[in-house]
Amino acid sequence: MTDAQETAEATTLRTTGGAPPDDVDSAPIPLLEPREGIPPVVADSDALAAVVAAFAAGTGPVAVDAERASGYRYGQRAYLVQLRREGAGSALVDPVGCPDLSTLGDAIADAEWVLHAATQDLPCLREIGMTPSRLFDTELAGRLAGFARVGLGAMVENVLGFALEKGHSAVDWSTRPLPEPWLRYAALDVELLVDLRDALEAELDRQGKLEWARQEFAAIAAAPPAPPRKDPWRRTSGMHKVRRRRQMAVVRELWTARDQIAQRRDVSPGKVLGDAAIIEAALNAPANASALAALPGYGHRMSRKQLEQWQAAVDRARAIPEHELPQPGQPLTGPPPPRAWADKDPVAAARLSAARSAVSALAERLTMPQENLIAPDTVRRLCWEPPADPTPETVAEVLAAHGARPWQIEQVTPHLLKALTTPEA
């Protein structure tokens, strides 16, 4: 049996519920080691030019990963980019020293990029000039193939039989210089990514899902950047406690002030002022800085100047005319929340219930998460406003209009059509 056949067999056993041989279970899982050691960090134009030349001359897919400083710095910029390609080896590139990586992006533009959870890394890669024309997402491939655990470590262990080092995923990657153990961790993230891609491609092909995966990957690569979120202050944790419009204004003013300070200082907003503290101020409406200081989140460690800046935000909210206060909820651009359907439209609620049951049963048969089979929002929109004459063609048109891929439409249309046309629906 070849190595590829062994990998495919092991993958089949793990995704279909079979058990691997006893000796595989009992054998200790080897810790993955860098094949060529830890590469030096590329932080200047000359070193970058050498990497660009090496990767342009390489062959096959390119493993790509990025490390951010979420929870430490403002925004989601990349602080380290890791790459690996046959013939080029591995590279660690510092976007602080090399903020424009468009030459590197151009050098591998025609190659397939292999990423794990691509939608998480693509925005920060795009900011520094790196955008793939085609890709393979190993996390999404794992979901489509039916793996219960799709984190990179779990996938490498279950599919390839190696253990990745753990413990540095949530560190402050803006730290300079980066410690050697962190660099080792980062280099290993791309060490076997192409090997994982090859094994997952074989498994998807075995399950008859490879074309489905290709459509998903193409949709990710072609997707435009997400538009700025409207009223991001409404996503403050604990917002469900805030019911009055004046209280909402306090949340908005404090959130905006915090965001401006965090951006100016380049720190995570949560390090400037916690969400819980914003909600406390909104619910209690302190009259002055002394009253504010008595609330949770504004304790003795906060300076008088800081207290006054937050109180100024509360005071601005107090001064807003009634007619300018924020409305209780964002304008709906689609169906109402499903919990309201039974009262607003019982027939639509019945359609949704039938459709959800059908999607759930189909996803179970196909061994994949429901949300990867078809977006829940798409199902809701179809059930709230179904075609006047539900047919396979009209249902397919609605699904396509909401972004469903051809494979999804082919799979779910017969089941959703039945849900829309049964008498009880």
GROMACS .gro file of C-alpha atoms in nm:
model
  425
    1MET     CA    1   0.000   0.000   0.000
    2THR     CA    2   0.135   0.345  -0.091
    3ASP     CA    3   0.165   0.635   0.156
    4ALA     CA    4  -0.125   0.810  -0.017
    5GLN     CA    5  -0.342   0.500   0.010
    6GLU     CA    6  -0.257   0.462   0.379
    7THR     CA    7  -0.348   0.826   0.441
    8ALA     CA    8  -0.674   0.792   0.249
    9GLU     CA    9  -0.764   0.474   0.442
   10ALA     CA   10  -0.692   0.638   0.778
   11THR     CA   11  -0.899   0.939   0.678
   12THR     CA   12  -1.186   0.715   0.568
   13LEU     CA   13  -1.187   0.535   0.903
   14ARG     CA   14  -1.196   0.858   1.099
   15THR     CA   15  -1.467   1.029   0.896
   16THR     CA   16  -1.700   0.734   0.863
   17GLY     CA   17  -1.684   0.616   1.220
   18GLY     CA   18  -1.465   0.312   1.167
   19ALA     CA   19  -1.187   0.229   1.409
   20PRO     CA   20  -0.820   0.228   1.307
   21PRO     CA   21  -0.611  -0.077   1.395
   22ASP     CA   22  -0.520  -0.123   1.761
   23ASP     CA   23  -0.153  -0.063   1.698
   24VAL     CA   24  -0.235   0.278   1.544
   25ASP     CA   25  -0.444   0.377   1.846
   26SER     CA   26  -0.183   0.271   2.101
   27ALA     CA   27   0.123   0.412   1.925
   28PRO     CA   28   0.237   0.750   2.060
   29ILE     CA   29   0.175   1.037   1.819
   30PRO     CA   30   0.509   1.190   1.715
   31LEU     CA   31   0.559   1.563   1.767
   32LEU     CA   32   0.607   1.740   1.435
   33GLU     CA   33   0.956   1.883   1.377
   34PRO     CA   34   1.055   2.146   1.116
   35ARG     CA   35   1.218   1.966   0.826
   36GLU     CA   36   1.472   2.241   0.759
   37GLY     CA   37   1.477   2.407   1.099
   38ILE     CA   38   1.321   2.742   1.178
   39PRO     CA   39   1.374   2.988   0.891
   40PRO     CA   40   1.502   3.338   0.971
   41VAL     CA   41   1.243   3.613   0.992
   42VAL     CA   42   1.232   3.821   0.674
   43ALA     CA   43   1.215   4.188   0.776
   44ASP     CA   44   1.387   4.392   0.502
   45SER     CA   45   1.361   4.443   0.127
   46ASP     CA   46   1.668   4.239   0.034
   47ALA     CA   47   1.559   3.933   0.230
   48LEU     CA   48   1.205   3.972   0.091
   49ALA     CA   49   1.339   3.981  -0.266
   50ALA     CA   50   1.517   3.650  -0.206
   51VAL     CA   51   1.197   3.491  -0.073
   52VAL     CA   52   0.999   3.625  -0.368
   53ALA     CA   53   1.247   3.470  -0.611
   54ALA     CA   54   1.248   3.139  -0.428
   55PHE     CA   55   0.870   3.108  -0.413
   56ALA     CA   56   0.830   3.216  -0.774
   57ALA     CA   57   1.063   2.932  -0.872
   58GLY     CA   58   0.886   2.680  -0.647
   59THR     CA   59   0.629   2.432  -0.769
   60GLY     CA   60   0.284   2.321  -0.663
   61PRO     CA   61   0.048   2.470  -0.405
   62VAL     CA   62   0.164   2.730  -0.151
   63ALA     CA   63   0.080   2.687   0.216
   64VAL     CA   64  -0.007   3.027   0.365
   65ASP     CA   65  -0.087   3.134   0.720
   66ALA     CA   66  -0.095   3.462   0.910
   67GLU     CA   67  -0.071   3.554   1.278
   68ARG     CA   68  -0.259   3.850   1.422
   69ALA     CA   69  -0.253   4.015   1.764
   70SER     CA   70  -0.623   3.987   1.845
   71GLY     CA   71  -0.693   4.098   2.198
   72TYR     CA   72  -0.374   4.304   2.210
   73ARG     CA   73  -0.376   4.546   1.919
   74TYR     CA   74  -0.642   4.750   1.742
   75GLY     CA   75  -0.776   4.589   1.427
   76GLN     CA   76  -0.685   4.260   1.264
   77ARG     CA   77  -0.359   4.334   1.083
   78ALA     CA   78  -0.108   4.057   1.018
   79TYR     CA   79   0.208   4.054   1.230
   80LEU     CA   80   0.363   3.744   1.075
   81VAL     CA   81   0.306   3.562   0.747
   82GLN     CA   82   0.418   3.202   0.706
   83LEU     CA   83   0.458   3.029   0.370
   84ARG     CA   84   0.583   2.697   0.240
   85ARG     CA   85   0.619   2.562  -0.113
   86GLU     CA   86   0.790   2.268  -0.276
   87GLY     CA   87   1.130   2.381  -0.399
   88ALA     CA   88   1.126   2.696  -0.185
   89GLY     CA   89   1.099   2.559   0.168
   90SER     CA   90   0.941   2.767   0.444
   91ALA     CA   91   0.953   3.141   0.501
   92LEU     CA   92   0.851   3.367   0.790
   93VAL     CA   93   0.783   3.723   0.677
   94ASP     CA   94   0.743   4.020   0.912
   95PRO     CA   95   0.479   4.261   0.775
   96VAL     CA   96   0.600   4.527   1.019
   97GLY     CA   97   0.939   4.539   0.848
   98CYS     CA   98   0.791   4.457   0.506
   99PRO     CA   99   0.447   4.624   0.505
  100ASP     CA  100   0.392   4.577   0.129
  101LEU     CA  101   0.398   4.212   0.025
  102SER     CA  102   0.239   4.265  -0.315
  103THR     CA  103   0.555   4.140  -0.491
  104LEU     CA  104   0.529   3.815  -0.295
  105GLY     CA  105   0.158   3.796  -0.367
  106ASP     CA  106   0.226   3.846  -0.738
  107ALA     CA  107   0.498   3.579  -0.736
  108ILE     CA  108   0.253   3.312  -0.621
  109ALA     CA  109  -0.061   3.457  -0.776
  110ASP     CA  110  -0.104   3.172  -1.022
  111ALA     CA  111  -0.055   2.900  -0.761
  112GLU     CA  112  -0.321   2.742  -0.546
  113TRP     CA  113  -0.298   2.881  -0.191
  114VAL     CA  114  -0.362   2.636   0.091
  115LEU     CA  115  -0.503   2.800   0.403
  116HIS     CA  116  -0.676   2.675   0.716
  117ALA     CA  117  -0.993   2.877   0.787
  118ALA     CA  118  -0.923   3.103   0.491
  119THR     CA  119  -1.188   3.365   0.568
  120GLN     CA  120  -1.005   3.450   0.891
  121ASP     CA  121  -0.672   3.524   0.722
  122LEU     CA  122  -0.773   3.666   0.385
  123PRO     CA  123  -0.871   4.015   0.513
  124CYS     CA  124  -0.535   4.076   0.682
  125LEU     CA  125  -0.346   3.927   0.388
  126ARG     CA  126  -0.537   4.150   0.148
  127GLU     CA  127  -0.429   4.456   0.349
  128ILE     CA  128  -0.063   4.380   0.277
  129GLY     CA  129  -0.107   4.303  -0.091
  130MET     CA  130  -0.164   3.928  -0.092
  131THR     CA  131  -0.481   3.795  -0.256
  132PRO     CA  132  -0.516   3.445  -0.401
  133SER     CA  133  -0.684   3.373  -0.732
  134ARG     CA  134  -0.762   3.018  -0.618
  135LEU     CA  135  -0.735   2.839  -0.287
  136PHE     CA  136  -0.791   2.522  -0.087
  137ASP     CA  137  -0.929   2.566   0.265
  138THR     CA  138  -0.834   2.268   0.481
  139GLU     CA  139  -1.076   2.360   0.760
  140LEU     CA  140  -1.372   2.385   0.522
  141ALA     CA  141  -1.260   2.066   0.349
  142GLY     CA  142  -1.268   1.894   0.686
  143ARG     CA  143  -1.621   2.017   0.752
  144LEU     CA  144  -1.744   1.896   0.413
  145ALA     CA  145  -1.573   1.561   0.467
  146GLY     CA  146  -1.750   1.513   0.799
  147PHE     CA  147  -1.471   1.556   1.052
  148ALA     CA  148  -1.599   1.631   1.401
  149ARG     CA  149  -1.289   1.837   1.494
  150VAL     CA  150  -1.155   2.068   1.227
  151GLY     CA  151  -0.891   2.272   1.410
  152LEU     CA  152  -0.552   2.252   1.241
  153GLY     CA  153  -0.394   2.052   1.524
  154ALA     CA  154  -0.676   1.800   1.531
  155MET     CA  155  -0.675   1.763   1.153
  156VAL     CA  156  -0.299   1.712   1.129
  157GLU     CA  157  -0.317   1.457   1.409
  158ASN     CA  158  -0.620   1.265   1.278
  159VAL     CA  159  -0.528   1.268   0.911
  160LEU     CA  160  -0.148   1.272   0.904
  161GLY     CA  161  -0.061   1.125   1.242
  162PHE     CA  162   0.153   1.410   1.377
  163ALA     CA  163   0.104   1.633   1.682
  164LEU     CA  164   0.148   2.009   1.644
  165GLU     CA  165   0.296   2.212   1.925
  166LYS     CA  166   0.034   2.405   2.120
  167GLY     CA  167   0.022   2.707   2.343
  168HIS     CA  168   0.111   3.008   2.128
  169SER     CA  169  -0.205   3.069   1.923
  170ALA     CA  170  -0.328   3.354   2.145
  171VAL     CA  171   0.001   3.531   2.218
  172ASP     CA  172   0.077   3.893   2.127
  173TRP     CA  173   0.225   3.851   1.779
  174SER     CA  174   0.310   4.221   1.766
  175THR     CA  175   0.593   4.148   2.012
  176ARG     CA  176   0.939   4.222   1.871
  177PRO     CA  177   1.163   4.034   1.856
  178LEU     CA  178   0.943   3.728   1.834
  179PRO     CA  179   1.059   3.454   2.074
  180GLU     CA  180   1.209   3.142   1.918
  181PRO     CA  181   0.934   2.909   2.051
  182TRP     CA  182   0.671   3.127   1.884
  183LEU     CA  183   0.857   3.121   1.554
  184ARG     CA  184   0.883   2.744   1.577
  185TYR     CA  185   0.508   2.720   1.637
  186ALA     CA  186   0.440   2.952   1.341
  187ALA     CA  187   0.667   2.760   1.104
  188LEU     CA  188   0.502   2.430   1.194
  189ASP     CA  189   0.159   2.568   1.102
  190VAL     CA  190   0.253   2.548   0.733
  191GLU     CA  191   0.489   2.248   0.756
  192LEU     CA  192   0.228   1.986   0.661
  193LEU     CA  193  -0.050   2.206   0.525
  194VAL     CA  194   0.000   2.091   0.164
  195ASP     CA  195   0.020   1.727   0.280
  196LEU     CA  196  -0.309   1.779   0.464
  197ARG     CA  197  -0.458   1.934   0.154
  198ASP     CA  198  -0.362   1.632  -0.057
  199ALA     CA  199  -0.509   1.385   0.193
  200LEU     CA  200  -0.833   1.581   0.222
  201GLU     CA  201  -0.864   1.611  -0.154
  202ALA     CA  202  -0.839   1.233  -0.180
  203GLU     CA  203  -1.102   1.188   0.092
  204LEU     CA  204  -1.341   1.439  -0.064
  205ASP     CA  205  -1.298   1.265  -0.399
  206ARG     CA  206  -1.374   0.929  -0.234
  207GLN     CA  207  -1.694   1.073  -0.085
  208GLY     CA  208  -1.801   1.234  -0.412
  209LYS     CA  209  -1.769   1.584  -0.264
  210LEU     CA  210  -1.458   1.718  -0.435
  211GLU     CA  211  -1.650   1.929  -0.686
  212TRP     CA  212  -1.859   2.068  -0.400
  213ALA     CA  213  -1.543   2.174  -0.220
  214ARG     CA  214  -1.403   2.334  -0.534
  215GLN     CA  215  -1.716   2.544  -0.571
  216GLU     CA  216  -1.688   2.655  -0.208
  217PHE     CA  217  -1.322   2.746  -0.247
  218ALA     CA  218  -1.393   2.941  -0.565
  219ALA     CA  219  -1.669   3.136  -0.387
  220ILE     CA  220  -1.431   3.232  -0.105
  221ALA     CA  221  -1.160   3.343  -0.347
  222ALA     CA  222  -1.406   3.552  -0.550
  223ALA     CA  223  -1.584   3.712  -0.253
  224PRO     CA  224  -1.533   4.090  -0.223
  225PRO     CA  225  -1.413   4.242   0.105
  226ALA     CA  226  -1.687   4.259   0.366
  227PRO     CA  227  -1.845   4.605   0.394
  228PRO     CA  228  -1.803   4.795   0.721
  229ARG     CA  229  -2.049   4.675   0.983
  230LYS     CA  230  -2.341   4.913   1.041
  231ASP     CA  231  -2.374   5.038   1.399
  232PRO     CA  232  -2.099   4.814   1.539
  233TRP     CA  233  -2.169   4.950   1.889
  234ARG     CA  234  -2.487   4.740   1.891
  235ARG     CA  235  -2.270   4.428   1.920
  236THR     CA  236  -2.142   4.531   2.264
  237SER     CA  237  -2.157   4.226   2.489
  238GLY     CA  238  -2.452   4.256   2.727
  239MET     CA  239  -2.651   4.478   2.491
  240HIS     CA  240  -2.963   4.267   2.555
  241LYS     CA  241  -2.990   4.434   2.897
  242VAL     CA  242  -3.017   4.780   2.741
  243ARG     CA  243  -3.380   4.859   2.660
  244ARG     CA  244  -3.423   5.236   2.662
  245ARG     CA  245  -3.316   5.463   2.380
  246ARG     CA  246  -3.126   5.698   2.612
  247GLN     CA  247  -2.933   5.402   2.748
  248MET     CA  248  -2.852   5.297   2.393
  249ALA     CA  249  -2.716   5.646   2.332
  250VAL     CA  250  -2.483   5.603   2.630
  251VAL     CA  251  -2.356   5.274   2.487
  252ARG     CA  252  -2.300   5.436   2.149
  253GLU     CA  253  -2.111   5.736   2.291
  254LEU     CA  254  -1.892   5.525   2.519
  255TRP     CA  255  -1.824   5.268   2.246
  256THR     CA  256  -1.726   5.544   2.001
  257ALA     CA  257  -1.499   5.717   2.251
  258ARG     CA  258  -1.335   5.387   2.340
  259ASP     CA  259  -1.282   5.298   1.974
  260GLN     CA  260  -1.115   5.631   1.900
  261ILE     CA  261  -0.879   5.593   2.196
  262ALA     CA  262  -0.800   5.231   2.109
  263GLN     CA  263  -0.724   5.321   1.748
  264ARG     CA  264  -0.502   5.610   1.851
  265ARG     CA  265  -0.310   5.393   2.099
  266ASP     CA  266  -0.316   5.083   1.876
  267VAL     CA  267  -0.450   4.859   2.149
  268SER     CA  268  -0.747   4.627   2.167
  269PRO     CA  269  -1.064   4.823   2.265
  270GLY     CA  270  -1.124   4.575   2.548
  271LYS     CA  271  -0.798   4.688   2.707
  272VAL     CA  272  -0.922   5.048   2.710
  273LEU     CA  273  -1.264   4.981   2.861
  274GLY     CA  274  -1.453   4.654   2.896
  275ASP     CA  275  -1.793   4.593   2.743
  276ALA     CA  276  -1.935   4.519   3.088
  277ALA     CA  277  -1.829   4.866   3.207
  278ILE     CA  278  -2.004   5.030   2.911
  279ILE     CA  279  -2.325   4.845   2.990
  280GLU     CA  280  -2.303   4.939   3.360
  281ALA     CA  281  -2.276   5.308   3.274
  282ALA     CA  282  -2.569   5.281   3.032
  283LEU     CA  283  -2.795   5.114   3.289
  284ASN     CA  284  -2.703   5.344   3.579
  285ALA     CA  285  -2.660   5.679   3.400
  286PRO     CA  286  -2.411   5.827   3.651
  287ALA     CA  287  -2.456   6.200   3.708
  288ASN     CA  288  -2.088   6.275   3.755
  289ALA     CA  289  -1.741   6.118   3.756
  290SER     CA  290  -1.766   6.028   4.126
  291ALA     CA  291  -2.083   5.829   4.064
  292LEU     CA  292  -1.920   5.668   3.763
  293ALA     CA  293  -1.620   5.564   3.974
  294ALA     CA  294  -1.852   5.363   4.199
  295LEU     CA  295  -1.964   5.139   3.912
  296PRO     CA  296  -1.797   4.806   3.826
  297GLY     CA  297  -1.523   4.857   3.567
  298TYR     CA  298  -1.437   5.211   3.678
  299GLY     CA  299  -1.253   5.124   3.998
  300HIS     CA  300  -0.964   5.277   4.190
  301ARG     CA  301  -0.709   5.199   3.920
  302MET     CA  302  -0.873   5.444   3.680
  303SER     CA  303  -0.733   5.799   3.689
  304ARG     CA  304  -0.948   6.104   3.737
  305LYS     CA  305  -0.872   6.210   3.379
  306GLN     CA  306  -0.994   5.877   3.247
  307LEU     CA  307  -1.310   5.894   3.456
  308GLU     CA  308  -1.382   6.241   3.324
  309GLN     CA  309  -1.341   6.133   2.960
  310TRP     CA  310  -1.590   5.850   3.011
  311GLN     CA  311  -1.828   6.076   3.201
  312ALA     CA  312  -1.808   6.325   2.914
  313ALA     CA  313  -1.934   6.052   2.682
  314VAL     CA  314  -2.224   5.981   2.921
  315ASP     CA  315  -2.302   6.353   2.933
  316ARG     CA  316  -2.306   6.374   2.553
  317ALA     CA  317  -2.563   6.096   2.547
  318ARG     CA  318  -2.771   6.285   2.805
  319ALA     CA  319  -2.772   6.595   2.583
  320ILE     CA  320  -2.896   6.424   2.265
  321PRO     CA  321  -3.245   6.545   2.168
  322GLU     CA  322  -3.516   6.282   2.200
  323HIS     CA  323  -3.582   6.261   1.828
  324GLU     CA  324  -3.213   6.190   1.757
  325LEU     CA  325  -3.178   5.897   1.997
  326PRO     CA  326  -3.095   5.559   1.841
  327GLN     CA  327  -3.386   5.333   1.761
  328PRO     CA  328  -3.432   5.010   1.961
  329GLY     CA  329  -3.317   4.782   1.679
  330GLN     CA  330  -3.144   4.793   1.346
  331PRO     CA  331  -3.372   4.814   1.044
  332LEU     CA  332  -3.455   4.465   0.924
  333THR     CA  333  -3.338   4.383   0.574
  334GLY     CA  334  -3.484   4.035   0.574
  335PRO     CA  335  -3.728   3.814   0.760
  336PRO     CA  336  -3.811   3.879   1.126
  337PRO     CA  337  -3.645   3.664   1.394
  338PRO     CA  338  -3.778   3.305   1.369
  339ARG     CA  339  -3.923   3.324   1.722
  340ALA     CA  340  -4.171   3.585   1.593
  341TRP     CA  341  -4.289   3.383   1.294
  342ALA     CA  342  -4.561   3.187   1.473
  343ASP     CA  343  -4.742   3.513   1.561
  344LYS     CA  344  -4.671   3.704   1.242
  345ASP     CA  345  -4.726   3.426   0.987
  346PRO     CA  346  -4.807   3.075   1.117
  347VAL     CA  347  -4.799   2.931   0.766
  348ALA     CA  348  -4.447   3.063   0.710
  349ALA     CA  349  -4.348   2.926   1.051
  350ALA     CA  350  -4.469   2.583   0.946
  351ARG     CA  351  -4.273   2.608   0.620
  352LEU     CA  352  -3.958   2.699   0.813
  353SER     CA  353  -4.001   2.413   1.057
  354ALA     CA  354  -4.042   2.164   0.772
  355ALA     CA  355  -3.747   2.311   0.582
  356ARG     CA  356  -3.519   2.300   0.884
  357SER     CA  357  -3.607   1.938   0.950
  358ALA     CA  358  -3.539   1.848   0.587
  359VAL     CA  359  -3.202   2.027   0.583
  360SER     CA  360  -3.102   1.867   0.913
  361ALA     CA  361  -3.184   1.517   0.788
  362LEU     CA  362  -3.001   1.573   0.459
  363ALA     CA  363  -2.693   1.716   0.633
  364GLU     CA  364  -2.681   1.412   0.858
  365ARG     CA  365  -2.695   1.179   0.559
  366LEU     CA  366  -2.418   1.374   0.388
  367THR     CA  367  -2.212   1.390   0.711
  368MET     CA  368  -2.158   1.764   0.716
  369PRO     CA  369  -2.276   2.060   0.925
  370GLN     CA  370  -2.612   2.205   0.823
  371GLU     CA  371  -2.466   2.552   0.776
  372ASN     CA  372  -2.222   2.419   0.517
  373LEU     CA  373  -2.499   2.242   0.329
  374ILE     CA  374  -2.700   2.564   0.297
  375ALA     CA  375  -2.684   2.895   0.485
  376PRO     CA  376  -2.960   2.915   0.750
  377ASP     CA  377  -3.036   3.273   0.645
  378THR     CA  378  -3.101   3.156   0.289
  379VAL     CA  379  -3.350   2.898   0.415
  380ARG     CA  380  -3.527   3.162   0.626
  381ARG     CA  381  -3.556   3.405   0.335
  382LEU     CA  382  -3.692   3.135   0.106
  383CYS     CA  383  -3.953   3.026   0.362
  384TRP     CA  384  -4.059   3.380   0.450
  385GLU     CA  385  -4.104   3.485   0.086
  386PRO     CA  386  -4.134   3.169  -0.125
  387PRO     CA  387  -4.191   3.187  -0.501
  388ALA     CA  388  -4.554   3.240  -0.598
  389ASP     CA  389  -4.535   2.914  -0.791
  390PRO     CA  390  -4.283   2.688  -0.616
  391THR     CA  391  -4.114   2.465  -0.871
  392PRO     CA  392  -3.761   2.322  -0.887
  393GLU     CA  393  -3.668   2.608  -1.117
  394THR     CA  394  -3.817   2.891  -0.909
  395VAL     CA  395  -3.678   2.757  -0.583
  396ALA     CA  396  -3.335   2.720  -0.744
  397GLU     CA  397  -3.355   3.080  -0.865
  398VAL     CA  398  -3.422   3.208  -0.513
  399LEU     CA  399  -3.139   3.003  -0.367
  400ALA     CA  400  -2.897   3.124  -0.634
  401ALA     CA  401  -3.002   3.486  -0.576
  402HIS     CA  402  -2.899   3.450  -0.212
  403GLY     CA  403  -2.557   3.310  -0.299
  404ALA     CA  404  -2.609   2.934  -0.284
  405ARG     CA  405  -2.359   2.741  -0.493
  406PRO     CA  406  -2.473   2.503  -0.770
  407TRP     CA  407  -2.395   2.191  -0.565
  408GLN     CA  408  -2.599   2.323  -0.273
  409ILE     CA  409  -2.891   2.406  -0.500
  410GLU     CA  410  -2.881   2.059  -0.652
  411GLN     CA  411  -2.878   1.890  -0.313
  412VAL     CA  412  -3.137   2.092  -0.120
  413THR     CA  413  -3.388   2.205  -0.383
  414PRO     CA  414  -3.599   1.883  -0.387
  415HIS     CA  415  -3.617   1.882  -0.006
  416LEU     CA  416  -3.697   2.251   0.030
  417LEU     CA  417  -3.957   2.231  -0.248
  418LYS     CA  418  -4.133   1.956  -0.057
  419ALA     CA  419  -4.127   2.168   0.260
  420LEU     CA  420  -4.281   2.460   0.072
  421THR     CA  421  -4.560   2.261  -0.091
  422THR     CA  422  -4.678   2.010   0.172
  423PRO     CA  423  -5.034   2.082   0.289
  424GLU     CA  424  -4.935   2.132   0.655
  425ALA     CA  425  -4.681   2.395   0.549
   0.00000   0.00000   0.00000
